Amino acid sequence: MRIFRFLLLLLAGVTFAGVPAVAGEKIGVVLMHGKNRTASEKSPIGKLAYALEVADFIVVAPDMPWSRSRGFDRTYAETMAEIDRAVANLKDKGATKIVVGGHSLGANAALGYGARREGLAGILAIAPGHTIDGDGFHNLVDYDYRRAKEMVAAGKGDEETGFKDVNQGMKSTKTMKAKVYLSWFDPEGSAPMPKNAANLKPGTPLMWIIGERDRLMMKRGKEYAFAKAPAHDKSAYVVIGGGHKATPTKGKKEIIAWLKGL
């Protein structure tokens, strides 16, 4: 009888030994800001990062290549390597599950990362932006990617010059290397969101959250990119109040709930 009781206790120990591993798992989140923005405390991403930390997530919100201070200083592929470093930072801090997310252009990069890396617990696309996959965008910037492509083909990819951009309807000219511009703006290149959503690694849940006053994304709807992602029972398409810029702060409750469900 004593032996039987000992075996029961031993089996119970084995069974419950697995519980702390699950209960002790920590979700780490990479949060990337939007184009020409920052991750400062008062920024939309900075405020969301704080809310996630209060909710007991591990968060890193790095200054990305498209920030106000950096102004597109890395190619799309080089940016993926920067996200690798942010992920490594989260693991060093104790994260056992990794979610990569971002706002606007940051969401675009998160989708691209999820299409190129295995083993992620989720991709968080907040008010996704940089819709360079169609003629509508390129009509506004005079198809400037073609000029960048010609420069790269002529061996002038490292030369800097002014290239056209449009962000939430506002046109601008940005100085950067031709190869950098091409990597971000080529409609057949690395950045189109429909293609990257379709290429998300199977088993990767996707949260796509937009504001009802985000006219561009509301018009495009689920079919634009979200529906192209591999199906997952934890994927979520969410529409909240507010517009494009406010989505990280107005959507924090829904984002936290989704993260806790992973």
PDB file of C-alpha atoms in Angstrom:
ATOM      1  CA  MET A   1       0.000   0.000   0.000  1.00  0.00           C
ATOM      2  CA  ARG A   2       2.843   2.360   0.877  1.00  0.00           C
ATOM      3  CA  ILE A   3       4.476   1.570  -2.458  1.00  0.00           C
ATOM      4  CA  PHE A   4       1.179   2.308  -4.248  1.00  0.00           C
ATOM      5  CA  ARG A   5       0.815   5.640  -2.436  1.00  0.00           C
ATOM      6  CA  PHE A   6       4.442   6.501  -3.268  1.00  0.00           C
ATOM      7  CA  LEU A   7       3.812   5.767  -6.949  1.00  0.00           C
ATOM      8  CA  LEU A   8       0.712   7.980  -6.913  1.00  0.00           C
ATOM      9  CA  LEU A   9       2.694  10.817  -5.367  1.00  0.00           C
ATOM     10  CA  LEU A  10       5.492  10.296  -7.873  1.00  0.00           C
ATOM     11  CA  LEU A  11       3.033  10.378 -10.767  1.00  0.00           C
ATOM     12  CA  ALA A  12       1.368  13.466  -9.320  1.00  0.00           C
ATOM     13  CA  GLY A  13       4.765  15.092  -9.133  1.00  0.00           C
ATOM     14  CA  VAL A  14       5.402  14.321 -12.785  1.00  0.00           C
ATOM     15  CA  THR A  15       1.958  15.577 -13.767  1.00  0.00           C
ATOM     16  CA  PHE A  16       2.143  18.852 -11.887  1.00  0.00           C
ATOM     17  CA  ALA A  17       5.759  19.428 -12.771  1.00  0.00           C
ATOM     18  CA  GLY A  18       4.446  20.435 -16.175  1.00  0.00           C
ATOM     19  CA  VAL A  19       2.138  23.082 -14.743  1.00  0.00           C
ATOM     20  CA  PRO A  20       4.792  25.595 -13.674  1.00  0.00           C
ATOM     21  CA  ALA A  21       6.347  25.360 -17.148  1.00  0.00           C
ATOM     22  CA  VAL A  22       3.031  26.434 -18.657  1.00  0.00           C
ATOM     23  CA  ALA A  23       2.083  28.872 -15.926  1.00  0.00           C
ATOM     24  CA  GLY A  24       5.610  30.247 -15.927  1.00  0.00           C
ATOM     25  CA  GLU A  25       5.703  30.984 -19.626  1.00  0.00           C
ATOM     26  CA  LYS A  26       6.294  34.640 -20.386  1.00  0.00           C
ATOM     27  CA  ILE A  27       5.154  36.331 -23.562  1.00  0.00           C
ATOM     28  CA  GLY A  28       7.587  38.808 -25.025  1.00  0.00           C
ATOM     29  CA  VAL A  29       6.391  41.401 -27.522  1.00  0.00           C
ATOM     30  CA  VAL A  30       8.371  43.388 -30.075  1.00  0.00           C
ATOM     31  CA  LEU A  31       6.482  46.629 -30.774  1.00  0.00           C
ATOM     32  CA  MET A  32       7.473  48.713 -33.795  1.00  0.00           C
ATOM     33  CA  HIS A  33       6.359  52.304 -34.325  1.00  0.00           C
ATOM     34  CA  GLY A  34       4.970  53.821 -37.514  1.00  0.00           C
ATOM     35  CA  LYS A  35       6.675  55.720 -40.318  1.00  0.00           C
ATOM     36  CA  ASN A  36       8.533  58.858 -39.245  1.00  0.00           C
ATOM     37  CA  ARG A  37       7.510  58.179 -35.626  1.00  0.00           C
ATOM     38  CA  THR A  38       9.264  57.072 -32.462  1.00  0.00           C
ATOM     39  CA  ALA A  39       8.694  54.672 -29.584  1.00  0.00           C
ATOM     40  CA  SER A  40       8.941  57.432 -26.971  1.00  0.00           C
ATOM     41  CA  GLU A  41       6.807  57.144 -23.835  1.00  0.00           C
ATOM     42  CA  LYS A  42       4.229  59.616 -25.156  1.00  0.00           C
ATOM     43  CA  SER A  43       3.951  58.046 -28.613  1.00  0.00           C
ATOM     44  CA  PRO A  44       1.088  55.653 -29.463  1.00  0.00           C
ATOM     45  CA  ILE A  45       3.441  52.673 -29.391  1.00  0.00           C
ATOM     46  CA  GLY A  46       5.136  53.946 -26.230  1.00  0.00           C
ATOM     47  CA  LYS A  47       1.782  54.124 -24.455  1.00  0.00           C
ATOM     48  CA  LEU A  48       0.832  50.642 -25.632  1.00  0.00           C
ATOM     49  CA  ALA A  49       4.209  49.289 -24.519  1.00  0.00           C
ATOM     50  CA  TYR A  50       3.577  50.673 -21.025  1.00  0.00           C
ATOM     51  CA  ALA A  51       0.098  49.104 -20.906  1.00  0.00           C
ATOM     52  CA  LEU A  52       1.522  45.724 -21.924  1.00  0.00           C
ATOM     53  CA  GLU A  53       4.251  45.924 -19.295  1.00  0.00           C
ATOM     54  CA  VAL A  54       1.635  46.691 -16.630  1.00  0.00           C
ATOM     55  CA  ALA A  55      -0.234  43.596 -17.860  1.00  0.00           C
ATOM     56  CA  ASP A  56       2.943  41.552 -17.176  1.00  0.00           C
ATOM     57  CA  PHE A  57       4.259  41.151 -20.708  1.00  0.00           C
ATOM     58  CA  ILE A  58       7.926  41.641 -21.570  1.00  0.00           C
ATOM     59  CA  VAL A  59       8.207  44.392 -24.166  1.00  0.00           C
ATOM     60  CA  VAL A  60      10.891  45.909 -26.350  1.00  0.00           C
ATOM     61  CA  ALA A  61      10.047  48.891 -28.553  1.00  0.00           C
ATOM     62  CA  PRO A  62      13.169  49.690 -30.586  1.00  0.00           C
ATOM     63  CA  ASP A  63      13.901  52.710 -32.731  1.00  0.00           C
ATOM     64  CA  MET A  64      13.345  51.341 -36.231  1.00  0.00           C
ATOM     65  CA  PRO A  65      15.033  52.237 -39.557  1.00  0.00           C
ATOM     66  CA  TRP A  66      12.039  54.373 -40.632  1.00  0.00           C
ATOM     67  CA  SER A  67      11.976  56.463 -37.443  1.00  0.00           C
ATOM     68  CA  ARG A  68      12.018  60.242 -37.340  1.00  0.00           C
ATOM     69  CA  SER A  69      15.730  60.226 -36.533  1.00  0.00           C
ATOM     70  CA  ARG A  70      16.875  57.432 -38.867  1.00  0.00           C
ATOM     71  CA  GLY A  71      14.767  58.112 -41.953  1.00  0.00           C
ATOM     72  CA  PHE A  72      15.028  54.782 -43.816  1.00  0.00           C
ATOM     73  CA  ASP A  73      18.649  53.783 -43.266  1.00  0.00           C
ATOM     74  CA  ARG A  74      18.232  50.001 -43.758  1.00  0.00           C
ATOM     75  CA  THR A  75      16.835  47.739 -46.453  1.00  0.00           C
ATOM     76  CA  TYR A  76      13.871  45.486 -45.754  1.00  0.00           C
ATOM     77  CA  ALA A  77      16.178  42.477 -45.327  1.00  0.00           C
ATOM     78  CA  GLU A  78      18.474  44.401 -42.984  1.00  0.00           C
ATOM     79  CA  THR A  79      15.426  45.369 -40.942  1.00  0.00           C
ATOM     80  CA  MET A  80      14.551  41.703 -40.471  1.00  0.00           C
ATOM     81  CA  ALA A  81      17.996  41.278 -38.884  1.00  0.00           C
ATOM     82  CA  GLU A  82      17.261  44.191 -36.529  1.00  0.00           C
ATOM     83  CA  ILE A  83      14.056  42.459 -35.461  1.00  0.00           C
ATOM     84  CA  ASP A  84      16.112  39.306 -34.837  1.00  0.00           C
ATOM     85  CA  ARG A  85      18.136  41.310 -32.328  1.00  0.00           C
ATOM     86  CA  ALA A  86      14.978  42.611 -30.647  1.00  0.00           C
ATOM     87  CA  VAL A  87      13.699  39.034 -30.354  1.00  0.00           C
ATOM     88  CA  ALA A  88      17.018  37.932 -28.835  1.00  0.00           C
ATOM     89  CA  ASN A  89      16.703  40.795 -26.349  1.00  0.00           C
ATOM     90  CA  LEU A  90      13.277  39.530 -25.284  1.00  0.00           C
ATOM     91  CA  LYS A  91      14.623  36.019 -24.782  1.00  0.00           C
ATOM     92  CA  ASP A  92      17.476  37.406 -22.692  1.00  0.00           C
ATOM     93  CA  LYS A  93      14.832  39.075 -20.518  1.00  0.00           C
ATOM     94  CA  GLY A  94      13.102  35.736 -19.950  1.00  0.00           C
ATOM     95  CA  ALA A  95      10.476  35.578 -22.699  1.00  0.00           C
ATOM     96  CA  THR A  96       9.511  32.033 -23.698  1.00  0.00           C
ATOM     97  CA  LYS A  97       6.958  32.992 -26.359  1.00  0.00           C
ATOM     98  CA  ILE A  98       7.566  35.729 -28.915  1.00  0.00           C
ATOM     99  CA  VAL A  99       5.011  37.987 -30.585  1.00  0.00           C
ATOM    100  CA  VAL A 100       6.187  40.490 -33.176  1.00  0.00           C
ATOM    101  CA  GLY A 101       3.943  43.470 -33.740  1.00  0.00           C
ATOM    102  CA  GLY A 102       3.813  47.019 -34.915  1.00  0.00           C
ATOM    103  CA  HIS A 103       1.761  50.028 -35.905  1.00  0.00           C
ATOM    104  CA  SER A 104       1.302  51.165 -39.512  1.00  0.00           C
ATOM    105  CA  LEU A 105       4.655  50.557 -41.264  1.00  0.00           C
ATOM    106  CA  GLY A 106       5.665  48.637 -38.135  1.00  0.00           C
ATOM    107  CA  ALA A 107       2.763  46.261 -38.790  1.00  0.00           C
ATOM    108  CA  ASN A 108       4.008  45.842 -42.346  1.00  0.00           C
ATOM    109  CA  ALA A 109       7.443  44.847 -41.040  1.00  0.00           C
ATOM    110  CA  ALA A 110       5.876  42.476 -38.504  1.00  0.00           C
ATOM    111  CA  LEU A 111       4.024  40.664 -41.297  1.00  0.00           C
ATOM    112  CA  GLY A 112       7.233  40.457 -43.291  1.00  0.00           C
ATOM    113  CA  TYR A 113       9.047  39.001 -40.301  1.00  0.00           C
ATOM    114  CA  GLY A 114       6.327  36.419 -39.727  1.00  0.00           C
ATOM    115  CA  ALA A 115       6.647  35.337 -43.352  1.00  0.00           C
ATOM    116  CA  ARG A 116      10.383  34.767 -42.929  1.00  0.00           C
ATOM    117  CA  ARG A 117      10.813  33.343 -39.418  1.00  0.00           C
ATOM    118  CA  GLU A 118       9.607  30.160 -37.720  1.00  0.00           C
ATOM    119  CA  GLY A 119       8.460  29.607 -34.168  1.00  0.00           C
ATOM    120  CA  LEU A 120       6.608  32.833 -33.396  1.00  0.00           C
ATOM    121  CA  ALA A 121       3.668  32.812 -30.986  1.00  0.00           C
ATOM    122  CA  GLY A 122       1.878  35.482 -32.991  1.00  0.00           C
ATOM    123  CA  ILE A 123       1.943  38.492 -35.291  1.00  0.00           C
ATOM    124  CA  LEU A 124       0.240  41.707 -34.160  1.00  0.00           C
ATOM    125  CA  ALA A 125      -0.724  44.065 -37.002  1.00  0.00           C
ATOM    126  CA  ILE A 126      -2.037  47.371 -35.614  1.00  0.00           C
ATOM    127  CA  ALA A 127      -3.568  49.705 -38.225  1.00  0.00           C
ATOM    128  CA  PRO A 128      -1.297  48.274 -40.939  1.00  0.00           C
ATOM    129  CA  GLY A 129       0.150  50.697 -43.452  1.00  0.00           C
ATOM    130  CA  HIS A 130       2.486  51.092 -46.436  1.00  0.00           C
ATOM    131  CA  THR A 131       0.190  49.688 -49.115  1.00  0.00           C
ATOM    132  CA  ILE A 132       2.716  49.665 -51.939  1.00  0.00           C
ATOM    133  CA  ASP A 133       1.186  46.666 -53.693  1.00  0.00           C
ATOM    134  CA  GLY A 134      -1.177  48.641 -55.942  1.00  0.00           C
ATOM    135  CA  ASP A 135      -1.220  51.390 -58.544  1.00  0.00           C
ATOM    136  CA  GLY A 136      -3.113  53.737 -56.229  1.00  0.00           C
ATOM    137  CA  PHE A 137      -0.026  54.280 -54.103  1.00  0.00           C
ATOM    138  CA  HIS A 138       2.428  54.505 -56.976  1.00  0.00           C
ATOM    139  CA  ASN A 139       0.318  56.992 -58.916  1.00  0.00           C
ATOM    140  CA  LEU A 140       0.797  59.352 -55.977  1.00  0.00           C
ATOM    141  CA  VAL A 141       4.587  58.971 -55.993  1.00  0.00           C
ATOM    142  CA  ASP A 142       5.071  58.890 -59.773  1.00  0.00           C
ATOM    143  CA  TYR A 143       6.210  55.256 -59.702  1.00  0.00           C
ATOM    144  CA  ASP A 144       9.508  56.377 -58.199  1.00  0.00           C
ATOM    145  CA  TYR A 145      10.517  52.793 -57.437  1.00  0.00           C
ATOM    146  CA  ARG A 146      11.256  52.408 -61.156  1.00  0.00           C
ATOM    147  CA  ARG A 147      13.931  55.093 -60.907  1.00  0.00           C
ATOM    148  CA  ALA A 148      15.406  53.317 -57.890  1.00  0.00           C
ATOM    149  CA  LYS A 149      15.375  50.028 -59.803  1.00  0.00           C
ATOM    150  CA  GLU A 150      17.257  51.621 -62.700  1.00  0.00           C
ATOM    151  CA  MET A 151      19.862  53.003 -60.303  1.00  0.00           C
ATOM    152  CA  VAL A 152      20.348  49.610 -58.655  1.00  0.00           C
ATOM    153  CA  ALA A 153      20.659  47.923 -62.061  1.00  0.00           C
ATOM    154  CA  ALA A 154      23.301  50.500 -63.015  1.00  0.00           C
ATOM    155  CA  GLY A 155      25.358  49.699 -59.918  1.00  0.00           C
ATOM    156  CA  LYS A 156      24.253  52.862 -58.109  1.00  0.00           C
ATOM    157  CA  GLY A 157      22.257  51.217 -55.331  1.00  0.00           C
ATOM    158  CA  ASP A 158      24.342  52.844 -52.595  1.00  0.00           C
ATOM    159  CA  GLU A 159      23.849  56.352 -53.963  1.00  0.00           C
ATOM    160  CA  GLU A 160      21.535  58.607 -51.959  1.00  0.00           C
ATOM    161  CA  THR A 161      18.969  60.861 -53.583  1.00  0.00           C
ATOM    162  CA  GLY A 162      15.439  62.129 -52.987  1.00  0.00           C
ATOM    163  CA  PHE A 163      12.583  59.669 -53.468  1.00  0.00           C
ATOM    164  CA  LYS A 164       8.855  60.286 -53.196  1.00  0.00           C
ATOM    165  CA  ASP A 165       6.618  58.872 -50.487  1.00  0.00           C
ATOM    166  CA  VAL A 166       3.066  59.318 -49.242  1.00  0.00           C
ATOM    167  CA  ASN A 167       1.934  58.612 -45.692  1.00  0.00           C
ATOM    168  CA  GLN A 168      -1.737  58.856 -44.749  1.00  0.00           C
ATOM    169  CA  GLY A 169      -2.343  61.112 -47.727  1.00  0.00           C
ATOM    170  CA  MET A 170       0.614  63.416 -47.061  1.00  0.00           C
ATOM    171  CA  LYS A 171       3.263  63.509 -49.791  1.00  0.00           C
ATOM    172  CA  SER A 172       6.941  64.008 -49.043  1.00  0.00           C
ATOM    173  CA  THR A 173      10.410  63.482 -50.475  1.00  0.00           C
ATOM    174  CA  LYS A 174      12.893  61.431 -48.479  1.00  0.00           C
ATOM    175  CA  THR A 175      16.617  61.086 -49.049  1.00  0.00           C
ATOM    176  CA  MET A 176      17.874  57.522 -48.922  1.00  0.00           C
ATOM    177  CA  LYS A 177      19.909  54.960 -50.835  1.00  0.00           C
ATOM    178  CA  ALA A 178      18.329  53.668 -54.020  1.00  0.00           C
ATOM    179  CA  LYS A 179      18.600  50.060 -52.840  1.00  0.00           C
ATOM    180  CA  VAL A 180      16.823  50.941 -49.601  1.00  0.00           C
ATOM    181  CA  TYR A 181      13.950  52.678 -51.386  1.00  0.00           C
ATOM    182  CA  LEU A 182      13.576  49.807 -53.830  1.00  0.00           C
ATOM    183  CA  SER A 183      13.459  47.239 -51.030  1.00  0.00           C
ATOM    184  CA  TRP A 184      10.583  49.069 -49.318  1.00  0.00           C
ATOM    185  CA  PHE A 185       8.614  50.404 -52.282  1.00  0.00           C
ATOM    186  CA  ASP A 186       8.853  47.798 -55.064  1.00  0.00           C
ATOM    187  CA  PRO A 187       5.323  46.356 -55.530  1.00  0.00           C
ATOM    188  CA  GLU A 188       6.912  43.044 -56.521  1.00  0.00           C
ATOM    189  CA  GLY A 189       9.484  43.157 -53.733  1.00  0.00           C
ATOM    190  CA  SER A 190       9.640  42.335 -50.038  1.00  0.00           C
ATOM    191  CA  ALA A 191       7.072  44.686 -48.483  1.00  0.00           C
ATOM    192  CA  PRO A 192       3.609  43.960 -49.994  1.00  0.00           C
ATOM    193  CA  MET A 193       1.335  42.943 -47.129  1.00  0.00           C
ATOM    194  CA  PRO A 194      -1.009  40.590 -49.020  1.00  0.00           C
ATOM    195  CA  LYS A 195       1.964  38.467 -50.093  1.00  0.00           C
ATOM    196  CA  ASN A 196       3.553  38.468 -46.653  1.00  0.00           C
ATOM    197  CA  ALA A 197       0.263  37.591 -44.943  1.00  0.00           C
ATOM    198  CA  ALA A 198      -0.183  34.655 -47.327  1.00  0.00           C
ATOM    199  CA  ASN A 199       3.354  33.518 -46.521  1.00  0.00           C
ATOM    200  CA  LEU A 200       3.038  33.604 -42.730  1.00  0.00           C
ATOM    201  CA  LYS A 201       4.436  30.392 -41.313  1.00  0.00           C
ATOM    202  CA  PRO A 202       1.650  27.866 -40.635  1.00  0.00           C
ATOM    203  CA  GLY A 203       0.739  27.808 -36.961  1.00  0.00           C
ATOM    204  CA  THR A 204       1.275  31.551 -36.512  1.00  0.00           C
ATOM    205  CA  PRO A 205      -1.848  33.372 -35.272  1.00  0.00           C
ATOM    206  CA  LEU A 206      -2.458  36.874 -36.608  1.00  0.00           C
ATOM    207  CA  MET A 207      -4.253  39.768 -34.929  1.00  0.00           C
ATOM    208  CA  TRP A 208      -5.284  42.470 -37.405  1.00  0.00           C
ATOM    209  CA  ILE A 209      -6.768  45.439 -35.564  1.00  0.00           C
ATOM    210  CA  ILE A 210      -7.955  48.653 -37.211  1.00  0.00           C
ATOM    211  CA  GLY A 211     -10.028  51.714 -36.334  1.00  0.00           C
ATOM    212  CA  GLU A 212     -13.410  52.307 -37.932  1.00  0.00           C
ATOM    213  CA  ARG A 213     -12.164  55.704 -39.141  1.00  0.00           C
ATOM    214  CA  ASP A 214      -9.082  54.186 -40.794  1.00  0.00           C
ATOM    215  CA  ARG A 215     -10.609  54.719 -44.224  1.00  0.00           C
ATOM    216  CA  LEU A 216      -7.947  52.951 -46.258  1.00  0.00           C
ATOM    217  CA  MET A 217      -7.956  49.740 -44.240  1.00  0.00           C
ATOM    218  CA  MET A 218     -11.722  49.744 -43.712  1.00  0.00           C
ATOM    219  CA  LYS A 219     -12.212  50.010 -47.464  1.00  0.00           C
ATOM    220  CA  ARG A 220      -9.848  47.122 -48.132  1.00  0.00           C
ATOM    221  CA  GLY A 221     -11.375  44.906 -45.448  1.00  0.00           C
ATOM    222  CA  LYS A 222     -10.491  41.359 -44.439  1.00  0.00           C
ATOM    223  CA  GLU A 223      -9.847  40.161 -47.954  1.00  0.00           C
ATOM    224  CA  TYR A 224      -6.943  42.547 -48.522  1.00  0.00           C
ATOM    225  CA  ALA A 225      -4.438  40.591 -46.437  1.00  0.00           C
ATOM    226  CA  PHE A 226      -5.903  39.072 -43.255  1.00  0.00           C
ATOM    227  CA  ALA A 227      -7.954  36.449 -45.091  1.00  0.00           C
ATOM    228  CA  LYS A 228      -4.882  35.416 -47.071  1.00  0.00           C
ATOM    229  CA  ALA A 229      -3.015  34.300 -43.935  1.00  0.00           C
ATOM    230  CA  PRO A 230      -2.991  30.601 -43.011  1.00  0.00           C
ATOM    231  CA  ALA A 231      -6.065  29.843 -40.902  1.00  0.00           C
ATOM    232  CA  HIS A 232      -5.583  29.691 -37.139  1.00  0.00           C
ATOM    233  CA  ASP A 233      -8.213  29.430 -34.417  1.00  0.00           C
ATOM    234  CA  LYS A 234      -6.506  32.209 -32.446  1.00  0.00           C
ATOM    235  CA  SER A 235      -6.314  34.663 -35.331  1.00  0.00           C
ATOM    236  CA  ALA A 236      -8.530  37.730 -34.928  1.00  0.00           C
ATOM    237  CA  TYR A 237      -9.762  40.534 -37.164  1.00  0.00           C
ATOM    238  CA  VAL A 238     -10.885  43.399 -34.917  1.00  0.00           C
ATOM    239  CA  VAL A 239     -12.449  46.779 -35.661  1.00  0.00           C
ATOM    240  CA  ILE A 240     -12.539  49.379 -32.883  1.00  0.00           C
ATOM    241  CA  GLY A 241     -13.461  53.041 -32.602  1.00  0.00           C
ATOM    242  CA  GLY A 242     -11.085  55.773 -33.702  1.00  0.00           C
ATOM    243  CA  GLY A 243      -8.703  56.307 -36.563  1.00  0.00           C
ATOM    244  CA  HIS A 244      -5.306  55.151 -37.777  1.00  0.00           C
ATOM    245  CA  LYS A 245      -3.054  56.958 -35.289  1.00  0.00           C
ATOM    246  CA  ALA A 246      -5.132  56.125 -32.214  1.00  0.00           C
ATOM    247  CA  THR A 247      -5.410  52.370 -32.759  1.00  0.00           C
ATOM    248  CA  PRO A 248      -2.475  51.356 -30.498  1.00  0.00           C
ATOM    249  CA  THR A 249      -4.001  53.185 -27.525  1.00  0.00           C
ATOM    250  CA  LYS A 250      -7.707  52.686 -28.211  1.00  0.00           C
ATOM    251  CA  GLY A 251      -7.142  49.013 -28.951  1.00  0.00           C
ATOM    252  CA  LYS A 252      -5.005  48.146 -25.933  1.00  0.00           C
ATOM    253  CA  LYS A 253      -7.789  46.226 -24.153  1.00  0.00           C
ATOM    254  CA  GLU A 254      -8.415  44.010 -27.178  1.00  0.00           C
ATOM    255  CA  ILE A 255      -4.685  43.565 -27.795  1.00  0.00           C
ATOM    256  CA  ILE A 256      -4.019  42.516 -24.198  1.00  0.00           C
ATOM    257  CA  ALA A 257      -6.926  40.052 -24.256  1.00  0.00           C
ATOM    258  CA  TRP A 258      -5.623  38.491 -27.478  1.00  0.00           C
ATOM    259  CA  LEU A 259      -2.082  38.198 -26.144  1.00  0.00           C
ATOM    260  CA  LYS A 260      -3.315  36.545 -22.953  1.00  0.00           C
ATOM    261  CA  GLY A 261      -5.151  33.971 -25.048  1.00  0.00           C
ATOM    262  CA  LEU A 262      -2.041  32.797 -26.885  1.00  0.00           C
TER     263      LEU A 262
END
